[in-house]
Short mmCIF file of N, CA and C in Angstrom, two decimals:
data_model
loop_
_atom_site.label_atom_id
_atom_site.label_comp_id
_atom_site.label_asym_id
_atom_site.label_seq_id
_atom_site.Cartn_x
_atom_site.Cartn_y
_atom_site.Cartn_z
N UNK A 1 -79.47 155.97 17.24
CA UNK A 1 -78.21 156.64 17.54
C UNK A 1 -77.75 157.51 16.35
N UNK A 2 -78.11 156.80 15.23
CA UNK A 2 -77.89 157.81 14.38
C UNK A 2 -78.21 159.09 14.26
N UNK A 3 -79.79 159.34 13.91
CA UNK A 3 -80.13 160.94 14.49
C UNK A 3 -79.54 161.63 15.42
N UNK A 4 -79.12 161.08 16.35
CA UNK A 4 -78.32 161.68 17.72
C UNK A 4 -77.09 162.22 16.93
N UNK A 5 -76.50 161.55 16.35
CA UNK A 5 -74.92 161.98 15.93
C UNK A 5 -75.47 162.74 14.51
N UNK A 6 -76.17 162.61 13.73
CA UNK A 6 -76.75 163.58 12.89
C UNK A 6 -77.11 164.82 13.64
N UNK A 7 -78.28 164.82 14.66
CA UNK A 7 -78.20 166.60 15.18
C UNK A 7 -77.02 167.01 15.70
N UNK A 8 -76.31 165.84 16.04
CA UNK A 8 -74.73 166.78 16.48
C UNK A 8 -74.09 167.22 15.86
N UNK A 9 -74.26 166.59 14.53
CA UNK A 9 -73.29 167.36 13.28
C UNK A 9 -73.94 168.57 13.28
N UNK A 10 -75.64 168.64 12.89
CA UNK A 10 -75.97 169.83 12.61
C UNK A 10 -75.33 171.19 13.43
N UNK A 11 -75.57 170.46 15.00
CA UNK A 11 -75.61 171.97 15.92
C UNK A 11 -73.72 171.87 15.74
N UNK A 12 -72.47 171.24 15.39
CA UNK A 12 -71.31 171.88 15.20
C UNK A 12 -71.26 172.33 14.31
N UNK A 13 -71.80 172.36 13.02
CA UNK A 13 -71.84 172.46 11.53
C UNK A 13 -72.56 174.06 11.80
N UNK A 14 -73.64 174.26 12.48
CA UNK A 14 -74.18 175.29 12.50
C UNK A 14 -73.38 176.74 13.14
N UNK A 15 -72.89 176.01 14.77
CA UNK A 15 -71.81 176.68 15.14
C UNK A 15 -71.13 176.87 14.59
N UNK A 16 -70.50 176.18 13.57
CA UNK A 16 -68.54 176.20 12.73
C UNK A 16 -69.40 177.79 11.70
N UNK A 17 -70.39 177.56 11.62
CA UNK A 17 -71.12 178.39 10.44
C UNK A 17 -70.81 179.77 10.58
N UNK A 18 -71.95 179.90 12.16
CA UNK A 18 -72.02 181.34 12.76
C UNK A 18 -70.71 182.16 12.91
N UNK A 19 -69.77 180.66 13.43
CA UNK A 19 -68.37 181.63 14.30
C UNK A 19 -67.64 181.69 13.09
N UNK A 20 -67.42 180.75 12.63
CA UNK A 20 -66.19 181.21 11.32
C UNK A 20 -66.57 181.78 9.82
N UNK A 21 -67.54 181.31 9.53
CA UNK A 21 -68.27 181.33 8.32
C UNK A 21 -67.83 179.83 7.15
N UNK A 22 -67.49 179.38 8.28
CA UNK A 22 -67.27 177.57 7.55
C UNK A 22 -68.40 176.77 8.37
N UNK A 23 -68.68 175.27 7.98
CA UNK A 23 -69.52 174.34 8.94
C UNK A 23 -69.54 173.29 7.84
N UNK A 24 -70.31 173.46 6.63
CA UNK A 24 -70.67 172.49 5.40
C UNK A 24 -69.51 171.34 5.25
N UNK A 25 -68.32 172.08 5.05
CA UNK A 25 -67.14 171.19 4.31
C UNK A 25 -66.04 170.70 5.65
N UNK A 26 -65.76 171.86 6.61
CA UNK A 26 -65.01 171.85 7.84
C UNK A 26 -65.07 170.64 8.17
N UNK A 27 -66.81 170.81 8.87
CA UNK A 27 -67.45 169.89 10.30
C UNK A 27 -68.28 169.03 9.32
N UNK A 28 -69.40 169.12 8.74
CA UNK A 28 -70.10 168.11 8.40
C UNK A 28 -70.18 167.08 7.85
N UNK A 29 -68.91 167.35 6.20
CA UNK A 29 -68.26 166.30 6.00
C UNK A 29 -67.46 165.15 6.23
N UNK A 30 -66.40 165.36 6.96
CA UNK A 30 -65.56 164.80 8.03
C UNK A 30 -66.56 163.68 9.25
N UNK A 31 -67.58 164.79 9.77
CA UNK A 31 -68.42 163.85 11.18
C UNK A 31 -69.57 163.11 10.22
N UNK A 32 -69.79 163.12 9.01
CA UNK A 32 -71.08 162.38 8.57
C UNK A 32 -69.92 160.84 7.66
N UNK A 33 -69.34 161.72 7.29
CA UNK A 33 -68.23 160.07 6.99
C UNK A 33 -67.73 159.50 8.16
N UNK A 34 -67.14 159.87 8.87
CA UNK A 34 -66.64 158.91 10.01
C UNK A 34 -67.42 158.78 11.37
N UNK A 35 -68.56 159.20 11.54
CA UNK A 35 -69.84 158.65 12.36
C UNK A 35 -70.76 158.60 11.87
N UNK A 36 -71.25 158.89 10.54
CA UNK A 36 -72.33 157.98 10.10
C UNK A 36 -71.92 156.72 8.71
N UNK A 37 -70.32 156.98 8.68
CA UNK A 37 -70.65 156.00 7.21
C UNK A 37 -70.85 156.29 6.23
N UNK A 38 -70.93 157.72 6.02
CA UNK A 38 -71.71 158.01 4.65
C UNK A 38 -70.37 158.10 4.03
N UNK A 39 -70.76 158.16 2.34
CA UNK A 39 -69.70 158.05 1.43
C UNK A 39 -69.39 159.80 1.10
N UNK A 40 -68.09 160.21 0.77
CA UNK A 40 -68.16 161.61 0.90
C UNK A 40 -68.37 162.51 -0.04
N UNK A 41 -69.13 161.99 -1.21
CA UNK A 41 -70.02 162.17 -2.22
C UNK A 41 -71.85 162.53 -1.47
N UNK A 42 -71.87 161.74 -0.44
CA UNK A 42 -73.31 161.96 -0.04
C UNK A 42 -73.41 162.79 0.92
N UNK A 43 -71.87 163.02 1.60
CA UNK A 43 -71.71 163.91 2.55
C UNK A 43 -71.81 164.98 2.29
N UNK A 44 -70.67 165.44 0.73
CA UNK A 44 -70.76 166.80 0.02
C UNK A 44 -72.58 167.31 0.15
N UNK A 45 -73.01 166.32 -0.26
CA UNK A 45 -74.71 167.29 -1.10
C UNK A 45 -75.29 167.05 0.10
N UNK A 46 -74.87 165.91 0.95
CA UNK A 46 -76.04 166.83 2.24
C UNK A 46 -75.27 167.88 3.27
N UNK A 47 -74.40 168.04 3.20
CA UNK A 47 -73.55 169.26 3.89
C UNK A 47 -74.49 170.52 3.29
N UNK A 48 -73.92 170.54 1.67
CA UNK A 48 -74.82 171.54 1.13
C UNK A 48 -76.13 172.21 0.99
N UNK A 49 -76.67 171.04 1.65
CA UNK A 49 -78.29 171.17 1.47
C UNK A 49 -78.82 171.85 2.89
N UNK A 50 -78.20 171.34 3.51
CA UNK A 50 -78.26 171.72 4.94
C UNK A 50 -77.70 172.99 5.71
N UNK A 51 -76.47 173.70 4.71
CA UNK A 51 -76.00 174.79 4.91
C UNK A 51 -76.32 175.46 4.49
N UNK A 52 -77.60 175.46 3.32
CA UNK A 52 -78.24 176.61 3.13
C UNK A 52 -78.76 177.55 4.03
N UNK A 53 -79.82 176.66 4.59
CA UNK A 53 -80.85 177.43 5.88
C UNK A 53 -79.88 177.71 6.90
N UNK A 54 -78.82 176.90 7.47
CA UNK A 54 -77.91 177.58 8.61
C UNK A 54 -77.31 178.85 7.83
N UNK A 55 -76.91 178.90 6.61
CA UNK A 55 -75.89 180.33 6.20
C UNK A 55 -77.00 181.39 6.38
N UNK A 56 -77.93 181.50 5.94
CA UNK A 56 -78.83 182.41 5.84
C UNK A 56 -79.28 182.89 6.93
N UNK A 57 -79.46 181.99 8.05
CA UNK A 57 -79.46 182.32 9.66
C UNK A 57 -78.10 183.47 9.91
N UNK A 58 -77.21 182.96 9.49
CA UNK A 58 -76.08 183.32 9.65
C UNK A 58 -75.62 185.06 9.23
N UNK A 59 -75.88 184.78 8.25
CA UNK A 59 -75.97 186.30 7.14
C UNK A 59 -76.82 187.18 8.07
N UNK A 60 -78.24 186.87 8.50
CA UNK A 60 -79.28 187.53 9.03
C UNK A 60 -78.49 188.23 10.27
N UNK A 61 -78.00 187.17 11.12
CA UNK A 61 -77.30 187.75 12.19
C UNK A 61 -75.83 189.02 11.94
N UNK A 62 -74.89 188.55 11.16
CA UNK A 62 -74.12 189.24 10.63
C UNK A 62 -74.44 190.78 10.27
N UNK A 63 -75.29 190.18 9.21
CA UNK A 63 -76.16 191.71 9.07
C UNK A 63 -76.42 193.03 10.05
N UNK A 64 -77.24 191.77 11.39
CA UNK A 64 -77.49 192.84 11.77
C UNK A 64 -76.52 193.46 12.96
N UNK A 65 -75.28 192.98 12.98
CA UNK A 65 -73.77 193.11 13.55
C UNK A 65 -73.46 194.31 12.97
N UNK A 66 -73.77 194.60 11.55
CA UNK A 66 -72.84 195.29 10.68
C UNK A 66 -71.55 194.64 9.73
N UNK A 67 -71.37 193.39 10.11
CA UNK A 67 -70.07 192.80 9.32
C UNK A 67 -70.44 192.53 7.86
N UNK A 68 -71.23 192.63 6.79
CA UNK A 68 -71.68 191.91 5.70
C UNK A 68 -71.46 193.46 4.84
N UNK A 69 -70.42 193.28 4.10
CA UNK A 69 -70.23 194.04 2.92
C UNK A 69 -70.50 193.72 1.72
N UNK A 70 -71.90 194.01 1.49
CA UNK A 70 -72.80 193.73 0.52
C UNK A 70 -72.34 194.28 -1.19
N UNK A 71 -71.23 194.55 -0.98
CA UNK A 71 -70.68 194.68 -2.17
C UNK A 71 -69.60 194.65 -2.74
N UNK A 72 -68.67 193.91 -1.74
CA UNK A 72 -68.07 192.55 -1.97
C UNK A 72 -68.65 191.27 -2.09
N UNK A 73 -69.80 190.73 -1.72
CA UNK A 73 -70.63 189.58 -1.50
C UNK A 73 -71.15 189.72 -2.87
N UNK A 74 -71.41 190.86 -3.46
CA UNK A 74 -72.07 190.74 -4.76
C UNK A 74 -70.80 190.83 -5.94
N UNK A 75 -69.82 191.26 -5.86
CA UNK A 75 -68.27 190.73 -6.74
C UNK A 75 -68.40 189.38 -6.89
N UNK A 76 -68.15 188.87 -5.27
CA UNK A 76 -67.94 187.45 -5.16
C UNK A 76 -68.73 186.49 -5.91
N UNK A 77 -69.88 187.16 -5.68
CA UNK A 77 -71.22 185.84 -5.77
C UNK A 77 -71.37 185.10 -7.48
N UNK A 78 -71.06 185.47 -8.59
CA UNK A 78 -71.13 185.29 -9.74
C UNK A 78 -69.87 184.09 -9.91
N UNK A 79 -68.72 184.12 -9.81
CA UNK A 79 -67.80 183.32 -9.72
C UNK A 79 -67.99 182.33 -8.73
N UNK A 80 -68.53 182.80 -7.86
CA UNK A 80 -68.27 181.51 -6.65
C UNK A 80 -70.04 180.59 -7.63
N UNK A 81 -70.56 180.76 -7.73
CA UNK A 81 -71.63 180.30 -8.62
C UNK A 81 -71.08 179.10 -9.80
N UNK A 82 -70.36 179.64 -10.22
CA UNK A 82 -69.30 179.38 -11.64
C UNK A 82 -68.61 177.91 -10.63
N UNK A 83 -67.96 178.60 -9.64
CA UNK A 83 -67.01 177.51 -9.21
C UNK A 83 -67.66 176.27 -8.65
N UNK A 84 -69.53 176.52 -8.02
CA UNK A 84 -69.70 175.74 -7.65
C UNK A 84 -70.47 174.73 -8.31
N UNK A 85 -70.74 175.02 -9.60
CA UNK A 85 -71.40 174.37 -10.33
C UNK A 85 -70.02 173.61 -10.87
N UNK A 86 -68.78 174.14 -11.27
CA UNK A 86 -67.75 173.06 -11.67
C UNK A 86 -67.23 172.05 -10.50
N UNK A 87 -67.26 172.71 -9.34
CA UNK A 87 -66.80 171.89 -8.27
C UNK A 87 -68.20 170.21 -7.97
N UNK A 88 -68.70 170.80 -8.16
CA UNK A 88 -70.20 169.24 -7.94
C UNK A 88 -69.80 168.85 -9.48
N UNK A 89 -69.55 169.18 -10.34
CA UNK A 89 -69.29 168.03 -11.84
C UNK A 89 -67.91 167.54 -11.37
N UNK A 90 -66.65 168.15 -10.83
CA UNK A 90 -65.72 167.51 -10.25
C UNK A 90 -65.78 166.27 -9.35
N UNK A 91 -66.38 166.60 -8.51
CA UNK A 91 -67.08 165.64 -7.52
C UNK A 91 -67.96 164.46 -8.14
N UNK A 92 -68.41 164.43 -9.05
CA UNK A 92 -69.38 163.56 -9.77
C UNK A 92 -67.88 162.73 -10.75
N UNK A 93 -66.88 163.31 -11.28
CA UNK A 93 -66.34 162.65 -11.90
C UNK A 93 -65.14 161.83 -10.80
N UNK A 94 -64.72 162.09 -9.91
CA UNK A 94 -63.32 162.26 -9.66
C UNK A 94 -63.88 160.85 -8.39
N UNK A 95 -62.90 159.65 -8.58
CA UNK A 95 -63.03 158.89 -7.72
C UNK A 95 -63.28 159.54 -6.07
N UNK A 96 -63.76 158.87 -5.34
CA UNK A 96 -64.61 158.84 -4.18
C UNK A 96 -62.68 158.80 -3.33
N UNK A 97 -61.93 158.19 -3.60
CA UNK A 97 -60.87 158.86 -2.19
C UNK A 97 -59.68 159.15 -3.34
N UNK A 98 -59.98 159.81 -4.35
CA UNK A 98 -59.48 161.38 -4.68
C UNK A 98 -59.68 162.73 -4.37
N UNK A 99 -61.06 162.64 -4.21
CA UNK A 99 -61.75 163.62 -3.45
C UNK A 99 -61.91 163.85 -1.73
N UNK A 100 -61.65 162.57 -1.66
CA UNK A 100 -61.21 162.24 0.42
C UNK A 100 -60.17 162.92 0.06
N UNK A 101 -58.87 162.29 -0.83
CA UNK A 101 -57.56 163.19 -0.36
C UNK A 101 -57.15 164.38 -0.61
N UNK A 102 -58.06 164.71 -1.60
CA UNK A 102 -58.26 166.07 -2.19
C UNK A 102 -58.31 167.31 -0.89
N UNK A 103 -59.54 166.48 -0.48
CA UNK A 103 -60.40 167.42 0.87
C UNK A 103 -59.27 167.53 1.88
N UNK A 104 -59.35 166.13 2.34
CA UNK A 104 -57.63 166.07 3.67
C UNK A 104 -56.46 167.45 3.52
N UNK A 105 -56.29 167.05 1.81
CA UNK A 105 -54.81 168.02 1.96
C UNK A 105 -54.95 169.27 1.93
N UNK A 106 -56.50 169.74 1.59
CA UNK A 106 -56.72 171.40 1.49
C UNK A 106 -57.30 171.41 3.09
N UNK A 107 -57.68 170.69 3.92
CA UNK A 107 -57.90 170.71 5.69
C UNK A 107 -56.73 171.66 5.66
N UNK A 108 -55.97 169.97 5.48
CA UNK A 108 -53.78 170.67 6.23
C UNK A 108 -53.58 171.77 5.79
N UNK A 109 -53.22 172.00 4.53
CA UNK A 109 -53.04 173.23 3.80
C UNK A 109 -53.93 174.34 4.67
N UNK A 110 -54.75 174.52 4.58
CA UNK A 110 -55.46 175.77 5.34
C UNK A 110 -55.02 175.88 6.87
N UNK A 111 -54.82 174.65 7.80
CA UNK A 111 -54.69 174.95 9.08
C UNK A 111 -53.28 175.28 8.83
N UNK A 112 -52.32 174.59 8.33
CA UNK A 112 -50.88 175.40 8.61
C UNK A 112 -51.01 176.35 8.26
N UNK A 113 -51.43 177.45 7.52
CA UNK A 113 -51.61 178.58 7.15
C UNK A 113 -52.04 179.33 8.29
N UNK A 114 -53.14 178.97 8.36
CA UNK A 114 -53.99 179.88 9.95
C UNK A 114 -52.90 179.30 11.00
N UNK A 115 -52.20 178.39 10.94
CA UNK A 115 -51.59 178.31 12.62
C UNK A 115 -50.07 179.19 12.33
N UNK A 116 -49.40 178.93 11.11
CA UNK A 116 -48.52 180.07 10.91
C UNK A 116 -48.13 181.08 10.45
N UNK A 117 -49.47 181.85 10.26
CA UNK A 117 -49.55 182.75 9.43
C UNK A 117 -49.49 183.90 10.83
N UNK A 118 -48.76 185.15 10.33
CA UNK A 118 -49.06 186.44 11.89
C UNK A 118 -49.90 187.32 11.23
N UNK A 119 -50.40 187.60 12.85
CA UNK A 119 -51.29 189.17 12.44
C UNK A 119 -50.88 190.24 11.66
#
């Protein structure tokens, strides 16, 4: 049963990927702690590991949409590098449900934003 609820994470994680450009932290974290158990330390690095090959699917498609402004992506990419190498030493230091509540309150935080934010 497990694998079962593991490819299900994948194929929402993959979807959350394509449609929003989220899936890793959204969907995978959240459904691998509370249907498989995992601790959300093991969730983080396999979210990550696993969102590699879906983003890159992702990008490919985008691409060939036209949506990928390849030079904003290359601004971005140096810092977000920076951030993510401090964010996994964060994660390595910071108790296991500091980082649950950490995650929770930036969920909320972002959806009230998107639900009351106007066009």
């Amino acid at each position: 049963m497990e694998y079962l609820y593991a490819a299900l994470i994948g194929l929402g994680g993959g979807l959350a990927s394509g449609l929003f450009g989220v899936g890793g932290g959204i969907v995978m974290v959240p459904a691998m702690v509370l249907l498989l158990g995992r601790d959300i330390k093991t969730a983080i690095g396999v979210s990550l590991t696993v969102i590699v090959p879906a983003a890159c699917i992702g990008v490919f498609q985008h691409q060939r949409f036209g949506h990928v402004d390849w030079r904003l992506a290359a601004a971005i990419v140096p810092l977000a590098l920076a951030g993510s190498w401090c964010g996994a030493w964060l994660a390595k230091v910071l108790p296991a449900l500091t980082l649950a509540r950490l995650f929770g309150a930036f969920l909320v935080v972002v959806g009230v934003y998107l639900l009351a934010r106007k066009p």
